[in-house]
Short mmCIF file of C-alpha atoms in Angstrom, two decimals:
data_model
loop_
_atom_site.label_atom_id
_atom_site.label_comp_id
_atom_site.label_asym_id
_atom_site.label_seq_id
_atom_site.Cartn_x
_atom_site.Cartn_y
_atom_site.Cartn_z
CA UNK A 190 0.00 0.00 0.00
CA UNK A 191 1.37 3.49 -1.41
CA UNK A 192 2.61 5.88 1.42
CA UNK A 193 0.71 9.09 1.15
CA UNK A 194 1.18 12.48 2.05
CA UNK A 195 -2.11 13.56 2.65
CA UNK A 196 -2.81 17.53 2.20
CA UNK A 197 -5.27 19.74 0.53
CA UNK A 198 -4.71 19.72 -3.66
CA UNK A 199 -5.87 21.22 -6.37
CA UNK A 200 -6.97 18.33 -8.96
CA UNK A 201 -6.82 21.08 -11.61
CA UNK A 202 -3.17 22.06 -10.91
CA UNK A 203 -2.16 18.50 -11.32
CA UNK A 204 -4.13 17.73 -14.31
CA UNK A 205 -2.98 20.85 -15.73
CA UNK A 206 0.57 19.61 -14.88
CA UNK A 207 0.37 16.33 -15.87
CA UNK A 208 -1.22 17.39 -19.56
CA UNK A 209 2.11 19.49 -19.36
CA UNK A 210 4.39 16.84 -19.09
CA UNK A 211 2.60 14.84 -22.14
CA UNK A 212 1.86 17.50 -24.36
CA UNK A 213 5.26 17.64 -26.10
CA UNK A 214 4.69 13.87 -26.80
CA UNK A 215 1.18 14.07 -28.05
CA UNK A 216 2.50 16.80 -30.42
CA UNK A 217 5.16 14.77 -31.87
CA UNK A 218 2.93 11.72 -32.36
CA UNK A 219 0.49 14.27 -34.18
CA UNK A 220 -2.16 13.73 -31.10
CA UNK A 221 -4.49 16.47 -29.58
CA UNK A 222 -4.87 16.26 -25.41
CA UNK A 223 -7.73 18.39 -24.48
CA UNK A 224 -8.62 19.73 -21.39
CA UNK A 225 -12.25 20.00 -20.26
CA UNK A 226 -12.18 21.65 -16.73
CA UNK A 227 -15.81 22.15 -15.15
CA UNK A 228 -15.12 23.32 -11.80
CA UNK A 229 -11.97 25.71 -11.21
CA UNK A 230 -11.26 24.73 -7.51
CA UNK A 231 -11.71 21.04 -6.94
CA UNK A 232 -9.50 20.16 -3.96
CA UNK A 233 -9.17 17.08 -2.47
CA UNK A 234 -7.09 15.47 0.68
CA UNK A 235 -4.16 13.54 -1.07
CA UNK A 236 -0.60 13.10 -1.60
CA UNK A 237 0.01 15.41 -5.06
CA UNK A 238 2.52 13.28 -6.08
CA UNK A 239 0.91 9.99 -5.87
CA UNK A 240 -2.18 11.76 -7.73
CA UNK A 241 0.05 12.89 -10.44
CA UNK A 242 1.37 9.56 -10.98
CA UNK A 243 -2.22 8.53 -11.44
CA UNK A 244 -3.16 10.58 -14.03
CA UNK A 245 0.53 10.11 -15.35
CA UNK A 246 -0.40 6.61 -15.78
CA UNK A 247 -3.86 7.23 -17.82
CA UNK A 248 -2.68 9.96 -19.98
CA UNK A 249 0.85 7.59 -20.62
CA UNK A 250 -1.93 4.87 -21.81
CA UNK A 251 -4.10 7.27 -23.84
CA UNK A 252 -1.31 8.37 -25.57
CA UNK A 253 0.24 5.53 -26.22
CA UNK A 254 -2.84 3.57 -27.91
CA UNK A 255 -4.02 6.13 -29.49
CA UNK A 256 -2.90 7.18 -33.43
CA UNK A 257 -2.18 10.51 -35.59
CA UNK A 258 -4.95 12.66 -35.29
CA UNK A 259 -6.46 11.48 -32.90
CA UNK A 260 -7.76 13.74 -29.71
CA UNK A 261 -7.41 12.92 -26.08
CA UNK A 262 -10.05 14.31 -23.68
CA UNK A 263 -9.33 15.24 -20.08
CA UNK A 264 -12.19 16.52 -17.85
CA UNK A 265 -12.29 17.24 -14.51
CA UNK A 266 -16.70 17.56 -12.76
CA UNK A 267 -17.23 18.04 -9.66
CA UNK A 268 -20.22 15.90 -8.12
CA UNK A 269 -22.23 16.90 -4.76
CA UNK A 270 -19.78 14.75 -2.61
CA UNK A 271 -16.94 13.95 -4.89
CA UNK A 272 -14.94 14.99 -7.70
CA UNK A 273 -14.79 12.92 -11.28
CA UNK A 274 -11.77 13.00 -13.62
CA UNK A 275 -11.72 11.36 -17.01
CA UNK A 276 -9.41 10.72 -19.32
CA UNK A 277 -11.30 9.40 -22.92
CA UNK A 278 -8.85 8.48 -26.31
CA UNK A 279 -10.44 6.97 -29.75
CA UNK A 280 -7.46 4.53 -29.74
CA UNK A 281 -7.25 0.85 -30.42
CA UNK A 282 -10.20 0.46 -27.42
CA UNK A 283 -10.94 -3.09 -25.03
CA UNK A 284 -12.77 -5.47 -24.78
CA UNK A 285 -15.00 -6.24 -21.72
CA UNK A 286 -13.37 -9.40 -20.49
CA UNK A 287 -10.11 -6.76 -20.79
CA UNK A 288 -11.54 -3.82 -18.77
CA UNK A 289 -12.16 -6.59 -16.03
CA UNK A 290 -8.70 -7.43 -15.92
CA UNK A 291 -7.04 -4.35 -16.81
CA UNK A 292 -6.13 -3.80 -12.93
CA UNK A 293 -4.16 -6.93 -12.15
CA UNK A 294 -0.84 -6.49 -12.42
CA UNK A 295 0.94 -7.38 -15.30
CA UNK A 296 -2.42 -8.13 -17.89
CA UNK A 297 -1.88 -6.75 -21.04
CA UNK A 298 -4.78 -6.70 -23.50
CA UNK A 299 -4.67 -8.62 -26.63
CA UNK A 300 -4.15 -5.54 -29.21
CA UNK A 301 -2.37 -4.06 -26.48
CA UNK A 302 0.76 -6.24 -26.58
CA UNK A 303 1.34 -5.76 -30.26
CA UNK A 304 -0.01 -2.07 -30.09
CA UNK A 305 2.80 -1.02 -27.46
CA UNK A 306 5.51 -1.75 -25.09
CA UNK A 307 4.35 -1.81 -21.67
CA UNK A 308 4.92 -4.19 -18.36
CA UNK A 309 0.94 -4.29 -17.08
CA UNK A 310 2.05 -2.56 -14.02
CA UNK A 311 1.13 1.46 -14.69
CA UNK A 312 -3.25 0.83 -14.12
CA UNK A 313 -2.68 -1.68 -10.84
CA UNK A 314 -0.65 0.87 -9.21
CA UNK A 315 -2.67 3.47 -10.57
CA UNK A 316 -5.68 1.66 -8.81
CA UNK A 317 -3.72 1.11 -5.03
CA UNK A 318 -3.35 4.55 -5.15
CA UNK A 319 -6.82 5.61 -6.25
CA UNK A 320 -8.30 3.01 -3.30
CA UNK A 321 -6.18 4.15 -0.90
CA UNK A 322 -7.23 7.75 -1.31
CA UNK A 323 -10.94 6.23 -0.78
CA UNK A 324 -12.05 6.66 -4.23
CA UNK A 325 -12.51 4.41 -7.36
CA UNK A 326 -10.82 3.98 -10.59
CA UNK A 327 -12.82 1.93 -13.54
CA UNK A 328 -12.04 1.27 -17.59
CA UNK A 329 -14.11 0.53 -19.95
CA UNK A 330 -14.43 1.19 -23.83
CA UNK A 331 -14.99 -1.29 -27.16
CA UNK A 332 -12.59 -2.44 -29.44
CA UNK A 333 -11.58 0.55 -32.12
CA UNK A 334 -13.60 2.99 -30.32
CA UNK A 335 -11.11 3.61 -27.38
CA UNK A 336 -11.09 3.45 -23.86
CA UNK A 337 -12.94 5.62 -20.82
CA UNK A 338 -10.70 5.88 -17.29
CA UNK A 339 -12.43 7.42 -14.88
CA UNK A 340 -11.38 8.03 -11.06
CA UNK A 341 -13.35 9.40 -8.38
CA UNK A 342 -11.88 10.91 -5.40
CA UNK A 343 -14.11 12.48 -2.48
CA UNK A 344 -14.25 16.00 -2.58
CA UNK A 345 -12.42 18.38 0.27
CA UNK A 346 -15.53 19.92 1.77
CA UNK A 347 -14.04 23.10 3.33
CA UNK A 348 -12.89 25.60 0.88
CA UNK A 349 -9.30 26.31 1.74
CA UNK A 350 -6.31 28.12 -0.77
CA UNK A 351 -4.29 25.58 -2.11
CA UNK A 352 -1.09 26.00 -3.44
#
């Protein structure tokens, strides 16, 4: 189980950030990542870092089974008690026996393992971390139409500045 440092953070600063990181990649593979931000001020209690890593992880996987010209969506709602980040590509999709076993570590999908390199290790870890923040991580999509990640963390009721 992930050690956390658990503080008040801004989910838009580290989607913003973590788009950041990816965008010069998405560029060079001809790929779009578009942010869809809702709410301005969606804080949550979490470690930042382990957050980032999270949506690290999904945006790494959009990316990287997605093609040239295709568009990566990242929104961020906010619900009544919690706050809902997706990450949505058009890439080479999953099936649903694959969405069931995209969390266990090492599973690669089919398509996946002659799509990409990867080890089957980014969505498990993805998922400890998600869980032990109290919230929920799910995938689901159809093969050729891309894949849907969506996390849930509970919101930070008290409206406090975050850095």
């Amino acid at each position: 189980e992930p050690r956390l440092d658990i503080r008040p953070v801004s989910v838009n600063s580290l989607l913003t950030a973590a788009c950041s990181d990816f965008n010069p990649r998405a560029e060079k593979n001809g790929i779009q990542i578009e942010q869809l931000m809702a709410v301005e001020n969606a804080v949550v209690m979490g470690d930042a870092g382990r957050l980032r890593q999270v949506f690290s992880v999904l945006l790494d996987n959009a990316l990287r089974y997605s093609k040239q010209g295709d568009t990566v969506e990242v929104s961020l709602e906010r619900g009544a008690k919690d706050i809902v980040i997706t990450v949505r590509d058009t890439g080479i999709g999953l099936t649903k026996e694959e969405s069931r076993q995209a969390f266990q570590r090492f599973f690669r999908g089919g398509k996946a393992q002659g799509h990409a390199r990867g080890t089957g290790l980014g969505l498990p870890v993805a998922k400890a971390i998600v869980e032990a923040h109290k919230g929920s991580i799910t995938l689901e999509g159809k093969p050729g139409k891309g894949a849907l990640a969506t996390v849930i963390l509970p919101a930070e009721e008290k409206l406090k500045a975050v850095a």
